[in-house]
Amino acid sequence: MTEQDQSQDAALAFRDTGVADPEPEVATDDALIEAPPSRSPEELQSALEALLMIADEPVSETTLAAALNTPTGAVADALAELVKFYDETGRGFELRSVAGGWRYYTRDQHAELLGSYVLQGQQAKLSQAALETLAVIAYMQPVSRSRVSAVRGVSVDGVMRTLLTRELIAEIGSEDSGATLFSTTDYFLERMGLQSLDDLPELAPYLPEATDLEAELGQLAVVPDPEQQADADPELPPDVAAETSTDADSASGPESTDSLAGAEQVEGPFSAEVADEQSAHSADDDAVGRTDDDGAPEPVDEDPGSEQGLR
């Protein structure tokens, strides 16, 4: 018996035992994606609509192809047909490709209607400080909190917490110094309508000219002369004038008090001398007008406080 006959007999014996043939290996995801399509284009579009309707974040074409066991090329064609169909029929929603995936969005012309219905007066916009901080992180990522604060010139702790809460930024690691690094998230790309960070607008058109920047820095470096500033603006503000007046009063106060005290000291004795002199003149006038019984003037005693005594 030849070897061929022996192998045939072994195969017949293995079949007669009733043992099933070994199961084929399970195909990998790549094999499933490259498998021939098992749905018609209409069925594929309907299945894609169902999957994307429940998606809470953009879904990539690879993920959709694996879920539908359909080649990625067929999925991409079906998505393009859906986009075209929604645009031609003027639906209130559209299918967008953002952040490396696909998701349904309402159209821009209905933003005001949806805002008044969903938000109900609530403020959902970011503040100016949050927008500036988010822009710094987007263009400089990965970046630390201290670096962002240095660029903006103010503390950004509260704003960073807000951006973290809204999942616009996330922690991605730390520097050698231990400082935490931050970067934007896929949700940021989704909200901005960007495919990747490469789609961010260029900063060059928004930067000031070199001459304007040099002029501004030159103005900041000039220290104004106090005398020239006083000549240019002779009228002082009310608060400065009041402060100056108060300083002048406090400086001249003791001298004025001493001068008044000295005047009182000089005025006191002088007034007494004038009063004594007037009394002496009055006494002389009375003496001239009086006579004794013989008609001779009555002698008058010399007053020590008279004018001669004072002199």
mmCIF file of C-alpha atoms in Angstrom:
data_model
loop_
_atom_site.group_PDB
_atom_site.id
_atom_site.type_symbol
_atom_site.label_atom_id
_atom_site.label_comp_id
_atom_site.label_asym_id
_atom_site.label_seq_id
_atom_site.Cartn_x
_atom_site.Cartn_y
_atom_site.Cartn_z
ATOM 1 C CA MET A 1 0.000 0.000 0.000
ATOM 2 C CA THR A 2 1.340 3.338 -1.006
ATOM 3 C CA GLU A 3 1.524 6.420 1.203
ATOM 4 C CA GLN A 4 -1.279 8.064 -0.754
ATOM 5 C CA ASP A 5 -3.585 5.144 -0.103
ATOM 6 C CA GLN A 6 -2.709 5.263 3.587
ATOM 7 C CA SER A 7 -3.572 8.957 3.842
ATOM 8 C CA GLN A 8 -6.895 8.400 2.083
ATOM 9 C CA ASP A 9 -7.753 5.588 4.446
ATOM 10 C CA ALA A 10 -6.869 7.787 7.445
ATOM 11 C CA ALA A 11 -9.117 10.583 6.164
ATOM 12 C CA LEU A 12 -12.008 8.143 5.684
ATOM 13 C CA ALA A 13 -11.485 6.748 9.164
ATOM 14 C CA PHE A 14 -11.428 10.294 10.667
ATOM 15 C CA ARG A 15 -14.699 11.134 8.908
ATOM 16 C CA ASP A 16 -16.386 7.946 10.025
ATOM 17 C CA THR A 17 -15.630 8.673 13.654
ATOM 18 C CA GLY A 18 -18.043 11.660 13.501
ATOM 19 C CA VAL A 19 -15.530 14.199 14.699
ATOM 20 C CA ALA A 20 -16.097 17.595 13.059
ATOM 21 C CA ASP A 21 -13.367 19.318 11.130
ATOM 22 C CA PRO A 22 -11.368 21.905 13.095
ATOM 23 C CA GLU A 23 -13.019 25.386 13.128
ATOM 24 C CA PRO A 24 -11.357 28.022 10.976
ATOM 25 C CA GLU A 25 -9.489 30.807 12.687
ATOM 26 C CA VAL A 26 -11.515 33.845 13.647
ATOM 27 C CA ALA A 27 -10.881 36.712 11.270
ATOM 28 C CA THR A 28 -9.252 39.795 12.673
ATOM 29 C CA ASP A 29 -10.706 43.300 12.526
ATOM 30 C CA ASP A 30 -8.570 44.107 9.517
ATOM 31 C CA ALA A 31 -9.903 41.061 7.709
ATOM 32 C CA LEU A 32 -13.471 42.032 8.547
ATOM 33 C CA ILE A 33 -12.951 45.559 7.289
ATOM 34 C CA GLU A 34 -11.530 44.288 4.001
ATOM 35 C CA ALA A 35 -14.342 41.758 3.581
ATOM 36 C CA PRO A 36 -16.697 42.222 0.601
ATOM 37 C CA PRO A 37 -19.802 44.295 1.376
ATOM 38 C CA SER A 38 -22.785 42.270 2.522
ATOM 39 C CA ARG A 39 -25.318 45.146 2.316
ATOM 40 C CA SER A 40 -26.707 47.204 -0.498
ATOM 41 C CA PRO A 41 -25.778 50.924 -0.596
ATOM 42 C CA GLU A 42 -29.227 51.871 0.744
ATOM 43 C CA GLU A 43 -28.993 49.376 3.586
ATOM 44 C CA LEU A 44 -25.480 50.551 4.410
ATOM 45 C CA GLN A 45 -26.592 54.203 4.563
ATOM 46 C CA SER A 46 -29.523 53.285 6.795
ATOM 47 C CA ALA A 47 -27.239 51.356 9.169
ATOM 48 C CA LEU A 48 -24.787 54.244 9.289
ATOM 49 C CA GLU A 49 -27.606 56.656 10.186
ATOM 50 C CA ALA A 50 -28.676 54.408 13.046
ATOM 51 C CA LEU A 51 -25.137 54.166 14.448
ATOM 52 C CA LEU A 52 -24.393 57.864 14.135
ATOM 53 C CA MET A 53 -27.726 58.850 15.639
ATOM 54 C CA ILE A 54 -26.746 57.395 19.024
ATOM 55 C CA ALA A 55 -23.122 58.560 18.935
ATOM 56 C CA ASP A 56 -22.213 61.120 21.609
ATOM 57 C CA GLU A 57 -18.849 61.891 19.956
ATOM 58 C CA PRO A 58 -17.429 61.710 16.426
ATOM 59 C CA VAL A 59 -16.989 58.129 15.187
ATOM 60 C CA SER A 60 -14.163 57.266 12.816
ATOM 61 C CA GLU A 61 -14.683 55.460 9.523
ATOM 62 C CA THR A 62 -12.616 52.521 10.749
ATOM 63 C CA THR A 63 -14.855 52.073 13.792
ATOM 64 C CA LEU A 64 -17.993 52.227 11.635
ATOM 65 C CA ALA A 65 -16.548 49.742 9.145
ATOM 66 C CA ALA A 66 -15.679 47.292 11.908
ATOM 67 C CA ALA A 67 -19.154 47.627 13.438
ATOM 68 C CA LEU A 68 -20.848 46.973 10.097
ATOM 69 C CA ASN A 69 -18.348 44.339 8.847
ATOM 70 C CA THR A 70 -17.918 46.434 5.740
ATOM 71 C CA PRO A 71 -14.820 47.708 3.951
ATOM 72 C CA THR A 72 -13.784 51.223 4.896
ATOM 73 C CA GLY A 73 -14.003 52.335 1.273
ATOM 74 C CA ALA A 74 -17.675 51.436 1.082
ATOM 75 C CA VAL A 75 -18.329 53.199 4.384
ATOM 76 C CA ALA A 76 -16.586 56.359 3.164
ATOM 77 C CA ASP A 77 -18.647 56.356 -0.044
ATOM 78 C CA ALA A 78 -21.879 55.866 1.891
ATOM 79 C CA LEU A 79 -21.044 58.747 4.256
ATOM 80 C CA ALA A 80 -20.324 61.046 1.296
ATOM 81 C CA GLU A 81 -23.681 60.119 -0.236
ATOM 82 C CA LEU A 82 -25.448 60.912 3.035
ATOM 83 C CA VAL A 83 -23.774 64.336 3.233
ATOM 84 C CA LYS A 84 -24.846 65.102 -0.322
ATOM 85 C CA PHE A 85 -28.386 63.894 0.301
ATOM 86 C CA TYR A 86 -28.846 66.032 3.417
ATOM 87 C CA ASP A 87 -27.533 69.122 1.646
ATOM 88 C CA GLU A 88 -29.756 68.642 -1.411
ATOM 89 C CA THR A 89 -32.923 68.046 0.621
ATOM 90 C CA GLY A 90 -32.283 70.954 3.011
ATOM 91 C CA ARG A 91 -32.580 68.966 6.222
ATOM 92 C CA GLY A 92 -32.334 70.769 9.564
ATOM 93 C CA PHE A 93 -29.258 68.718 10.430
ATOM 94 C CA GLU A 94 -26.065 67.775 8.618
ATOM 95 C CA LEU A 95 -23.359 65.123 8.790
ATOM 96 C CA ARG A 96 -19.939 66.609 9.548
ATOM 97 C CA SER A 97 -16.430 65.196 9.621
ATOM 98 C CA VAL A 98 -14.719 66.704 12.669
ATOM 99 C CA ALA A 99 -11.963 65.580 15.038
ATOM 100 C CA GLY A 100 -11.188 62.542 12.890
ATOM 101 C CA GLY A 101 -14.745 61.176 12.909
ATOM 102 C CA TRP A 102 -18.357 61.688 11.804
ATOM 103 C CA ARG A 103 -21.313 63.006 13.760
ATOM 104 C CA TYR A 104 -24.692 64.667 13.228
ATOM 105 C CA TYR A 105 -25.038 68.399 13.913
ATOM 106 C CA THR A 106 -27.855 70.879 13.547
ATOM 107 C CA ARG A 107 -27.405 73.541 10.897
ATOM 108 C CA ASP A 108 -26.096 76.989 11.702
ATOM 109 C CA GLN A 109 -29.267 78.790 10.643
ATOM 110 C CA HIS A 110 -31.150 77.149 13.510
ATOM 111 C CA ALA A 111 -28.626 78.132 16.212
ATOM 112 C CA GLU A 112 -30.738 80.986 17.601
ATOM 113 C CA LEU A 113 -33.865 78.829 17.760
ATOM 114 C CA LEU A 114 -32.100 75.979 19.518
ATOM 115 C CA GLY A 115 -30.293 78.367 21.854
ATOM 116 C CA SER A 116 -33.514 79.928 23.098
ATOM 117 C CA TYR A 117 -35.139 76.485 23.454
ATOM 118 C CA VAL A 118 -32.330 74.510 25.093
ATOM 119 C CA LEU A 119 -30.387 77.122 27.045
ATOM 120 C CA GLN A 120 -33.492 78.977 28.300
ATOM 121 C CA GLY A 121 -31.552 82.141 29.042
ATOM 122 C CA GLN A 122 -28.528 80.434 30.548
ATOM 123 C CA GLN A 123 -25.135 81.807 29.582
ATOM 124 C CA ALA A 124 -23.087 79.104 27.894
ATOM 125 C CA LYS A 125 -20.360 81.272 26.382
ATOM 126 C CA LEU A 126 -16.813 81.401 27.659
ATOM 127 C CA SER A 127 -15.556 84.632 29.164
ATOM 128 C CA GLN A 128 -12.908 86.730 27.449
ATOM 129 C CA ALA A 129 -10.303 85.542 29.953
ATOM 130 C CA ALA A 130 -11.213 81.897 29.272
ATOM 131 C CA LEU A 131 -10.986 82.401 25.510
ATOM 132 C CA GLU A 132 -7.563 84.038 25.797
ATOM 133 C CA THR A 133 -6.285 81.252 28.058
ATOM 134 C CA LEU A 134 -7.670 78.590 25.733
ATOM 135 C CA ALA A 135 -5.965 80.254 22.755
ATOM 136 C CA VAL A 136 -2.602 80.278 24.549
ATOM 137 C CA ILE A 137 -2.922 76.579 25.358
ATOM 138 C CA ALA A 138 -4.047 75.706 21.819
ATOM 139 C CA TYR A 139 -1.050 77.379 20.177
ATOM 140 C CA MET A 140 1.616 76.511 22.783
ATOM 141 C CA GLN A 141 0.584 73.019 23.892
ATOM 142 C CA PRO A 142 1.796 71.138 25.759
ATOM 143 C CA VAL A 143 2.215 74.012 28.190
ATOM 144 C CA SER A 144 2.321 74.423 31.961
ATOM 145 C CA ARG A 145 0.023 76.583 34.050
ATOM 146 C CA SER A 146 2.854 78.943 35.033
ATOM 147 C CA ARG A 147 3.810 79.477 31.391
ATOM 148 C CA VAL A 148 0.234 80.384 30.480
ATOM 149 C CA SER A 149 0.101 82.778 33.417
ATOM 150 C CA ALA A 150 3.376 84.394 32.294
ATOM 151 C CA VAL A 151 2.067 84.915 28.763
ATOM 152 C CA ARG A 152 -1.197 86.479 29.926
ATOM 153 C CA GLY A 153 0.374 88.413 32.796
ATOM 154 C CA VAL A 154 -2.312 87.368 35.295
ATOM 155 C CA SER A 155 -3.196 84.341 37.383
ATOM 156 C CA VAL A 156 -5.097 81.697 35.391
ATOM 157 C CA ASP A 157 -5.941 79.186 38.132
ATOM 158 C CA GLY A 158 -9.687 79.820 38.085
ATOM 159 C CA VAL A 159 -9.898 79.927 34.304
ATOM 160 C CA MET A 160 -7.936 76.690 33.979
ATOM 161 C CA ARG A 161 -10.368 74.955 36.323
ATOM 162 C CA THR A 162 -13.257 76.160 34.161
ATOM 163 C CA LEU A 163 -11.648 74.816 31.000
ATOM 164 C CA LEU A 164 -10.912 71.494 32.704
ATOM 165 C CA THR A 165 -14.514 71.234 33.901
ATOM 166 C CA ARG A 166 -15.810 71.824 30.383
ATOM 167 C CA GLU A 167 -13.355 69.197 29.049
ATOM 168 C CA LEU A 168 -11.778 71.651 26.607
ATOM 169 C CA ILE A 169 -8.302 70.941 28.023
ATOM 170 C CA ALA A 170 -6.766 67.990 29.852
ATOM 171 C CA GLU A 171 -3.629 67.072 31.788
ATOM 172 C CA ILE A 172 -1.221 65.070 29.656
ATOM 173 C CA GLY A 173 1.848 64.707 31.863
ATOM 174 C CA SER A 174 4.449 66.798 33.626
ATOM 175 C CA GLU A 175 7.767 68.518 33.001
ATOM 176 C CA ASP A 176 11.083 67.516 34.537
ATOM 177 C CA SER A 177 10.450 70.190 37.174
ATOM 178 C CA GLY A 178 7.179 68.515 38.128
ATOM 179 C CA ALA A 179 4.883 71.151 36.595
ATOM 180 C CA THR A 180 1.720 69.706 35.052
ATOM 181 C CA LEU A 181 1.348 70.055 31.291
ATOM 182 C CA PHE A 182 -1.959 70.802 29.585
ATOM 183 C CA SER A 183 -3.248 70.402 26.043
ATOM 184 C CA THR A 184 -6.552 70.708 24.211
ATOM 185 C CA THR A 185 -8.903 67.751 23.809
ATOM 186 C CA ASP A 186 -10.811 66.204 20.928
ATOM 187 C CA TYR A 187 -13.885 67.947 22.312
ATOM 188 C CA PHE A 188 -12.104 71.256 21.692
ATOM 189 C CA LEU A 189 -11.576 70.295 18.048
ATOM 190 C CA GLU A 190 -15.195 69.235 17.815
ATOM 191 C CA ARG A 191 -16.495 72.502 19.250
ATOM 192 C CA MET A 192 -14.185 74.532 17.008
ATOM 193 C CA GLY A 193 -15.110 72.490 13.919
ATOM 194 C CA LEU A 194 -11.504 71.465 13.228
ATOM 195 C CA GLN A 195 -10.065 68.213 11.962
ATOM 196 C CA SER A 196 -6.738 68.689 13.752
ATOM 197 C CA LEU A 197 -4.585 71.370 15.346
ATOM 198 C CA ASP A 198 -3.011 71.991 11.944
ATOM 199 C CA ASP A 199 -6.277 73.676 10.943
ATOM 200 C CA LEU A 200 -5.838 76.438 13.521
ATOM 201 C CA PRO A 201 -5.556 79.865 11.847
ATOM 202 C CA GLU A 202 -2.143 81.410 11.507
ATOM 203 C CA LEU A 203 -1.152 83.956 14.139
ATOM 204 C CA ALA A 204 0.981 86.127 11.848
ATOM 205 C CA PRO A 205 -1.921 88.222 10.423
ATOM 206 C CA TYR A 206 -3.028 89.119 13.957
ATOM 207 C CA LEU A 207 0.398 90.149 15.295
ATOM 208 C CA PRO A 208 1.346 93.863 15.395
ATOM 209 C CA GLU A 209 3.904 95.264 13.017
ATOM 210 C CA ALA A 210 7.507 95.359 14.208
ATOM 211 C CA THR A 211 7.611 99.161 14.052
ATOM 212 C CA ASP A 212 4.422 99.505 16.098
ATOM 213 C CA LEU A 213 5.738 97.040 18.654
ATOM 214 C CA GLU A 214 9.038 98.895 18.966
ATOM 215 C CA ALA A 215 7.227 102.225 19.384
ATOM 216 C CA GLU A 216 5.015 100.788 22.110
ATOM 217 C CA LEU A 217 7.968 99.277 23.934
ATOM 218 C CA GLY A 218 9.809 102.600 23.623
ATOM 219 C CA GLN A 219 6.921 104.429 25.274
ATOM 220 C CA LEU A 220 6.937 101.951 28.123
ATOM 221 C CA ALA A 221 10.679 102.452 28.630
ATOM 222 C CA VAL A 222 10.495 106.294 28.863
ATOM 223 C CA VAL A 223 10.366 107.584 32.469
ATOM 224 C CA PRO A 224 8.480 110.941 32.667
ATOM 225 C CA ASP A 225 10.244 113.954 34.291
ATOM 226 C CA PRO A 226 8.251 115.170 37.344
ATOM 227 C CA GLU A 227 9.078 118.849 36.663
ATOM 228 C CA GLN A 228 8.027 118.625 33.033
ATOM 229 C CA GLN A 229 4.887 116.805 34.029
ATOM 230 C CA ALA A 230 4.098 119.577 36.555
ATOM 231 C CA ASP A 231 4.688 122.282 33.907
ATOM 232 C CA ALA A 232 2.533 120.467 31.399
ATOM 233 C CA ASP A 233 -0.293 120.047 33.880
ATOM 234 C CA PRO A 234 -0.158 122.945 36.383
ATOM 235 C CA GLU A 235 -3.573 122.222 37.848
ATOM 236 C CA LEU A 236 -3.312 119.466 40.389
ATOM 237 C CA PRO A 237 -6.166 117.058 40.970
ATOM 238 C CA PRO A 238 -8.402 117.863 43.946
ATOM 239 C CA ASP A 239 -7.057 115.029 46.083
ATOM 240 C CA VAL A 240 -3.428 116.022 45.410
ATOM 241 C CA ALA A 241 -4.211 119.700 46.036
ATOM 242 C CA ALA A 242 -5.911 118.834 49.322
ATOM 243 C CA GLU A 243 -2.959 116.728 50.377
ATOM 244 C CA THR A 244 -0.547 119.549 49.477
ATOM 245 C CA SER A 245 -2.646 122.067 51.406
ATOM 246 C CA THR A 246 -2.713 119.810 54.437
ATOM 247 C CA ASP A 247 1.049 119.409 54.324
ATOM 248 C CA ALA A 248 1.504 123.186 54.077
ATOM 249 C CA ASP A 249 -0.808 123.817 57.012
ATOM 250 C CA SER A 250 0.952 121.223 59.116
ATOM 251 C CA ALA A 251 4.335 122.734 58.215
ATOM 252 C CA SER A 252 3.320 126.319 59.029
ATOM 253 C CA GLY A 253 1.128 125.493 62.030
ATOM 254 C CA PRO A 254 3.714 125.653 64.870
ATOM 255 C CA GLU A 255 5.267 128.880 63.553
ATOM 256 C CA SER A 256 1.885 130.561 63.322
ATOM 257 C CA THR A 257 1.022 129.492 66.857
ATOM 258 C CA ASP A 258 4.329 130.738 68.199
ATOM 259 C CA SER A 259 3.926 134.049 66.353
ATOM 260 C CA LEU A 260 0.488 134.573 67.842
ATOM 261 C CA ALA A 261 1.782 133.712 71.284
ATOM 262 C CA GLY A 262 4.643 136.192 70.891
ATOM 263 C CA ALA A 263 2.228 138.883 69.769
ATOM 264 C CA GLU A 264 0.122 138.371 72.865
ATOM 265 C CA GLN A 265 3.235 138.619 75.038
ATOM 266 C CA VAL A 266 4.225 141.951 73.444
ATOM 267 C CA GLU A 267 0.733 143.348 73.384
ATOM 268 C CA GLY A 268 0.042 142.778 77.095
ATOM 269 C CA PRO A 269 2.684 145.130 78.709
ATOM 270 C CA PHE A 270 2.290 147.710 75.973
ATOM 271 C CA SER A 271 -1.416 147.947 76.633
ATOM 272 C CA ALA A 272 -0.720 148.432 80.374
ATOM 273 C CA GLU A 273 1.723 151.289 79.699
ATOM 274 C CA VAL A 274 -0.752 153.040 77.417
ATOM 275 C CA ALA A 275 -3.453 152.697 80.048
ATOM 276 C CA ASP A 276 -1.142 154.212 82.760
ATOM 277 C CA GLU A 277 -0.180 157.078 80.456
ATOM 278 C CA GLN A 278 -3.808 157.889 79.754
ATOM 279 C CA SER A 279 -4.538 157.865 83.490
ATOM 280 C CA ALA A 280 -1.661 160.301 84.085
ATOM 281 C CA HIS A 281 -2.961 162.750 81.465
ATOM 282 C CA SER A 282 -6.385 162.575 82.994
ATOM 283 C CA ALA A 283 -4.964 163.298 86.462
ATOM 284 C CA ASP A 284 -3.042 166.374 85.147
ATOM 285 C CA ASP A 285 -6.161 167.758 83.519
ATOM 286 C CA ASP A 286 -8.053 167.430 86.787
ATOM 287 C CA ALA A 287 -5.250 169.160 88.677
ATOM 288 C CA VAL A 288 -5.265 172.175 86.359
ATOM 289 C CA GLY A 289 -8.995 172.637 86.729
ATOM 290 C CA ARG A 290 -8.989 172.505 90.604
ATOM 291 C CA THR A 291 -8.010 175.424 92.988
ATOM 292 C CA ASP A 292 -7.953 175.809 96.701
ATOM 293 C CA ASP A 293 -10.068 178.274 98.730
ATOM 294 C CA ASP A 294 -7.560 181.116 98.095
ATOM 295 C CA GLY A 295 -7.860 180.675 94.304
ATOM 296 C CA ALA A 296 -4.418 179.184 93.987
ATOM 297 C CA PRO A 297 -4.036 175.935 92.200
ATOM 298 C CA GLU A 298 -4.106 172.948 94.480
ATOM 299 C CA PRO A 299 -0.777 171.154 94.497
ATOM 300 C CA VAL A 300 -0.802 167.734 92.965
ATOM 301 C CA ASP A 301 1.308 164.908 94.253
ATOM 302 C CA GLU A 302 3.596 163.404 91.664
ATOM 303 C CA ASP A 303 2.228 160.028 90.554
ATOM 304 C CA PRO A 304 4.850 157.364 90.226
ATOM 305 C CA GLY A 305 2.924 155.928 87.287
ATOM 306 C CA SER A 306 2.731 159.219 85.414
ATOM 307 C CA GLU A 307 4.332 159.820 82.045
ATOM 308 C CA GLN A 308 7.550 161.211 83.596
ATOM 309 C CA GLY A 309 7.869 158.224 85.853
ATOM 310 C CA LEU A 310 7.363 155.863 82.911
ATOM 311 C CA ARG A 311 9.949 157.712 80.872
#
